PDB file of C-alpha atoms and ligand atoms in Angstrom:
ATOM      1  CA  MET S   1     -14.904  -1.766 -19.454  1.00  0.00           C
ATOM      2  CA  SER S   2     -18.296  -3.070 -20.499  1.00  0.00           C
ATOM      3  CA  LYS S   3     -21.344  -1.413 -21.982  1.00  0.00           C
ATOM      4  CA  THR S   4     -25.021  -1.470 -21.542  1.00  0.00           C
ATOM      5  CA  GLU S   5     -27.461  -0.386 -24.237  1.00  0.00           C
ATOM      6  CA  SER S   6     -30.849   0.661 -24.580  1.00  0.00           C
ATOM      7  CA  PRO S   7     -33.650  -1.182 -23.394  1.00  0.00           C
ATOM      8  CA  TYR S   8     -36.200  -1.956 -25.660  1.00  0.00           C
ATOM      9  CA  THR S   9     -35.018  -0.913 -28.348  1.00  0.00           C
ATOM     10  CA  ASN S  10     -32.005  -2.859 -29.365  1.00  0.00           C
ATOM     11  CA  LYS S  11     -31.892  -5.177 -32.528  1.00  0.00           C
ATOM     12  CA  TYR S  12     -32.631  -8.122 -30.785  1.00  0.00           C
ATOM     13  CA  TYR S  13     -35.321  -7.615 -28.002  1.00  0.00           C
ATOM     14  CA  LEU S  14     -37.943  -8.862 -29.526  1.00  0.00           C
ATOM     15  CA  HIS S  15     -37.286 -10.279 -32.494  1.00  0.00           C
ATOM     16  CA  PHE S  16     -38.315 -14.813 -32.265  1.00  0.00           C
ATOM     17  CA  GLU S  17     -37.313 -16.362 -34.838  1.00  0.00           C
ATOM     18  CA  LYS S  18     -35.923 -19.325 -35.227  1.00  0.00           C
ATOM     19  CA  GLY S  19     -32.165 -19.800 -35.495  1.00  0.00           C
ATOM     20  CA  MET S  20     -29.093 -19.514 -33.421  1.00  0.00           C
ATOM     21  CA  TYR S  21     -27.775 -16.704 -31.758  1.00  0.00           C
ATOM     22  CA  LEU S  22     -23.657 -16.474 -32.032  1.00  0.00           C
ATOM     23  CA  CYS S  23     -21.063 -14.593 -30.517  1.00  0.00           C
ATOM     24  CA  SER S  24     -20.558 -11.884 -32.515  1.00  0.00           C
ATOM     25  CA  HIS S  25     -16.583 -11.380 -31.884  1.00  0.00           C
ATOM     26  CA  CYS S  26     -16.145 -15.228 -32.960  1.00  0.00           C
ATOM     27  CA  LYS S  27     -19.115 -16.787 -34.247  1.00  0.00           C
ATOM     28  CA  THR S  28     -19.760 -19.756 -31.261  1.00  0.00           C
ATOM     29  CA  PRO S  29     -23.204 -20.308 -31.086  1.00  0.00           C
ATOM     30  CA  LEU S  30     -24.301 -18.655 -27.756  1.00  0.00           C
ATOM     31  CA  PHE S  31     -28.091 -19.499 -26.916  1.00  0.00           C
ATOM     32  CA  SER S  32     -30.954 -20.846 -29.816  1.00  0.00           C
ATOM     33  CA  SER S  33     -33.760 -19.200 -30.511  1.00  0.00           C
ATOM     34  CA  LYS S  34     -36.030 -22.206 -28.434  1.00  0.00           C
ATOM     35  CA  SER S  35     -34.356 -20.382 -24.935  1.00  0.00           C
ATOM     36  CA  LYS S  36     -35.492 -17.161 -25.551  1.00  0.00           C
ATOM     37  CA  TYR S  37     -38.510 -16.237 -23.937  1.00  0.00           C
ATOM     38  CA  ASP S  38     -39.475 -12.683 -23.236  1.00  0.00           C
ATOM     39  CA  SER S  39     -38.953 -11.152 -19.877  1.00  0.00           C
ATOM     40  CA  GLY S  40     -40.237  -7.816 -20.609  1.00  0.00           C
ATOM     41  CA  CYS S  41     -36.605  -6.975 -18.997  1.00  0.00           C
ATOM     42  CA  GLY S  42     -36.089  -4.572 -22.831  1.00  0.00           C
ATOM     43  CA  TRP S  43     -32.866  -6.682 -23.802  1.00  0.00           C
ATOM     44  CA  PRO S  44     -32.632 -10.404 -26.060  1.00  0.00           C
ATOM     45  CA  THR S  45     -32.460 -13.301 -21.948  1.00  0.00           C
ATOM     46  CA  PHE S  46     -32.563 -16.838 -22.704  1.00  0.00           C
ATOM     47  CA  TYR S  47     -33.358 -19.201 -20.168  1.00  0.00           C
ATOM     48  CA  LYS S  48     -30.212 -21.517 -21.229  1.00  0.00           C
ATOM     49  CA  GLU S  49     -26.964 -21.460 -23.023  1.00  0.00           C
ATOM     50  CA  ALA S  50     -26.656 -23.844 -26.059  1.00  0.00           C
ATOM     51  CA  ALA S  51     -23.875 -25.530 -24.951  1.00  0.00           C
ATOM     52  CA  GLU S  52     -21.753 -26.571 -22.087  1.00  0.00           C
ATOM     53  CA  ASP S  53     -18.990 -24.539 -21.673  1.00  0.00           C
ATOM     54  CA  THR S  54     -19.437 -21.864 -23.731  1.00  0.00           C
ATOM     55  CA  LEU S  55     -19.807 -18.710 -21.240  1.00  0.00           C
ATOM     56  CA  THR S  56     -17.652 -17.392 -18.573  1.00  0.00           C
ATOM     57  CA  LEU S  57     -19.046 -16.206 -15.682  1.00  0.00           C
ATOM     58  CA  PHE S  58     -17.165 -13.321 -13.478  1.00  0.00           C
ATOM     59  CA  GLU S  59     -18.369 -11.476 -10.167  1.00  0.00           C
ATOM     60  CA  ASP S  60     -19.271  -7.286 -11.489  1.00  0.00           C
ATOM     61  CA  HIS S  61     -19.247  -4.809  -9.031  1.00  0.00           C
ATOM     62  CA  SER S  62     -20.447  -2.070 -11.197  1.00  0.00           C
ATOM     63  CA  GLU S  63     -23.050   0.235 -10.508  1.00  0.00           C
ATOM     64  CA  GLY S  64     -22.597  -0.275  -7.397  1.00  0.00           C
ATOM     65  CA  LYS S  65     -24.372  -3.379  -6.937  1.00  0.00           C
ATOM     66  CA  VAL S  66     -22.590  -7.497  -7.439  1.00  0.00           C
ATOM     67  CA  ARG S  67     -24.194  -9.193 -10.015  1.00  0.00           C
ATOM     68  CA  THR S  68     -22.572 -12.351 -12.792  1.00  0.00           C
ATOM     69  CA  ALA S  69     -21.804 -11.155 -15.882  1.00  0.00           C
ATOM     70  CA  ILE S  70     -20.890 -13.068 -18.774  1.00  0.00           C
ATOM     71  CA  ALA S  71     -18.096 -13.586 -21.520  1.00  0.00           C
ATOM     72  CA  CYS S  72     -18.153 -15.426 -24.469  1.00  0.00           C
ATOM     73  CA  LYS S  73     -15.336 -18.264 -23.230  1.00  0.00           C
ATOM     74  CA  SER S  74     -14.017 -18.562 -26.396  1.00  0.00           C
ATOM     75  CA  CYS S  75     -13.397 -14.691 -27.204  1.00  0.00           C
ATOM     76  CA  ASN S  76     -13.775 -13.335 -23.832  1.00  0.00           C
ATOM     77  CA  SER S  77     -15.471 -11.077 -26.153  1.00  0.00           C
ATOM     78  CA  PRO S  78     -18.309  -9.955 -22.287  1.00  0.00           C
ATOM     79  CA  LEU S  79     -22.412 -10.257 -22.819  1.00  0.00           C
ATOM     80  CA  GLY S  80     -24.603  -9.127 -20.607  1.00  0.00           C
ATOM     81  CA  HIS S  81     -25.271 -10.481 -17.205  1.00  0.00           C
ATOM     82  CA  VAL S  82     -26.682 -13.715 -15.434  1.00  0.00           C
ATOM     83  CA  PHE S  83     -29.695 -13.191 -12.935  1.00  0.00           C
ATOM     84  CA  ASN S  84     -31.238 -16.475 -10.418  1.00  0.00           C
ATOM     85  CA  ASP S  85     -35.378 -15.132 -11.484  1.00  0.00           C
ATOM     86  CA  GLY S  86     -35.291 -16.514 -14.250  1.00  0.00           C
ATOM     87  CA  PRO S  87     -38.277 -20.457 -15.635  1.00  0.00           C
ATOM     88  CA  GLN S  88     -38.022 -23.178 -15.447  1.00  0.00           C
ATOM     89  CA  PRO S  89     -36.504 -25.712 -15.469  1.00  0.00           C
ATOM     90  CA  THR S  90     -33.704 -24.234 -14.869  1.00  0.00           C
ATOM     91  CA  GLY S  91     -34.476 -21.076 -13.289  1.00  0.00           C
ATOM     92  CA  LEU S  92     -31.695 -18.533 -15.227  1.00  0.00           C
ATOM     93  CA  ARG S  93     -31.794 -15.103 -16.957  1.00  0.00           C
ATOM     94  CA  PHE S  94     -29.614 -14.808 -19.492  1.00  0.00           C
ATOM     95  CA  CYS S  95     -29.601 -11.539 -19.964  1.00  0.00           C
ATOM     96  CA  VAL S  96     -27.339 -10.998 -23.226  1.00  0.00           C
ATOM     97  CA  ASN S  97     -26.593  -6.634 -24.619  1.00  0.00           C
ATOM     98  CA  SER S  98     -28.273  -6.886 -29.103  1.00  0.00           C
ATOM     99  CA  TYR S  99     -24.553  -6.061 -30.594  1.00  0.00           C
ATOM    100  CA  ALA S 100     -22.606  -8.883 -29.186  1.00  0.00           C
ATOM    101  CA  LEU S 101     -24.643 -11.288 -30.235  1.00  0.00           C
ATOM    102  CA  HIS S 102     -25.380 -12.322 -34.178  1.00  0.00           C
ATOM    103  CA  PHE S 103     -28.588 -13.911 -35.392  1.00  0.00           C
ATOM    104  CA  GLU S 104     -28.179 -16.682 -38.401  1.00  0.00           C
ATOM    105  CA  ASN S 105     -31.560 -17.909 -39.281  1.00  0.00           C
ATOM    106  CA  GLU S 106     -32.084 -21.697 -39.626  1.00  0.00           C
ATOM    107  CA  GLU S 107     -33.900 -21.781 -42.853  1.00  0.00           C
ATOM    108  CA  GLY S 108     -30.292 -19.581 -44.194  1.00  0.00           C
ATOM    109  CA  LYS S 109     -28.021 -23.148 -43.203  1.00  0.00           C
ATOM    110  CA  ASP S 110     -29.254 -24.932 -46.260  1.00  0.00           C
TER     111      ASP S 110
HETATM  112 ZN1  LIG L 201     -16.734 -14.576 -28.427  1.00  0.00          ZN
END
């Protein structure tokens, strides 16, 4: 039941403020703006997760392809996919739907 939003026009694709991207459902911090980069694919992309053990990875056979899907470990919300063509040091590309994320600005915290 996971859907993919339109590329390039989604909320966080070209969003490069400093802060944390939380799960839009349970507000678990998932990705830091420090690991966000523009991969050109049209969705927010990160080369690493904010903390260990926050994501669930599983095989996705939708759309006639085999991909690795990612979901929030706390609430099971589907987030997007992870690919092996990201930049160093991880070599990973976490491609995440904007609607699955909620951004929290660093300056808003205190
Ligand atoms: Zn969650």
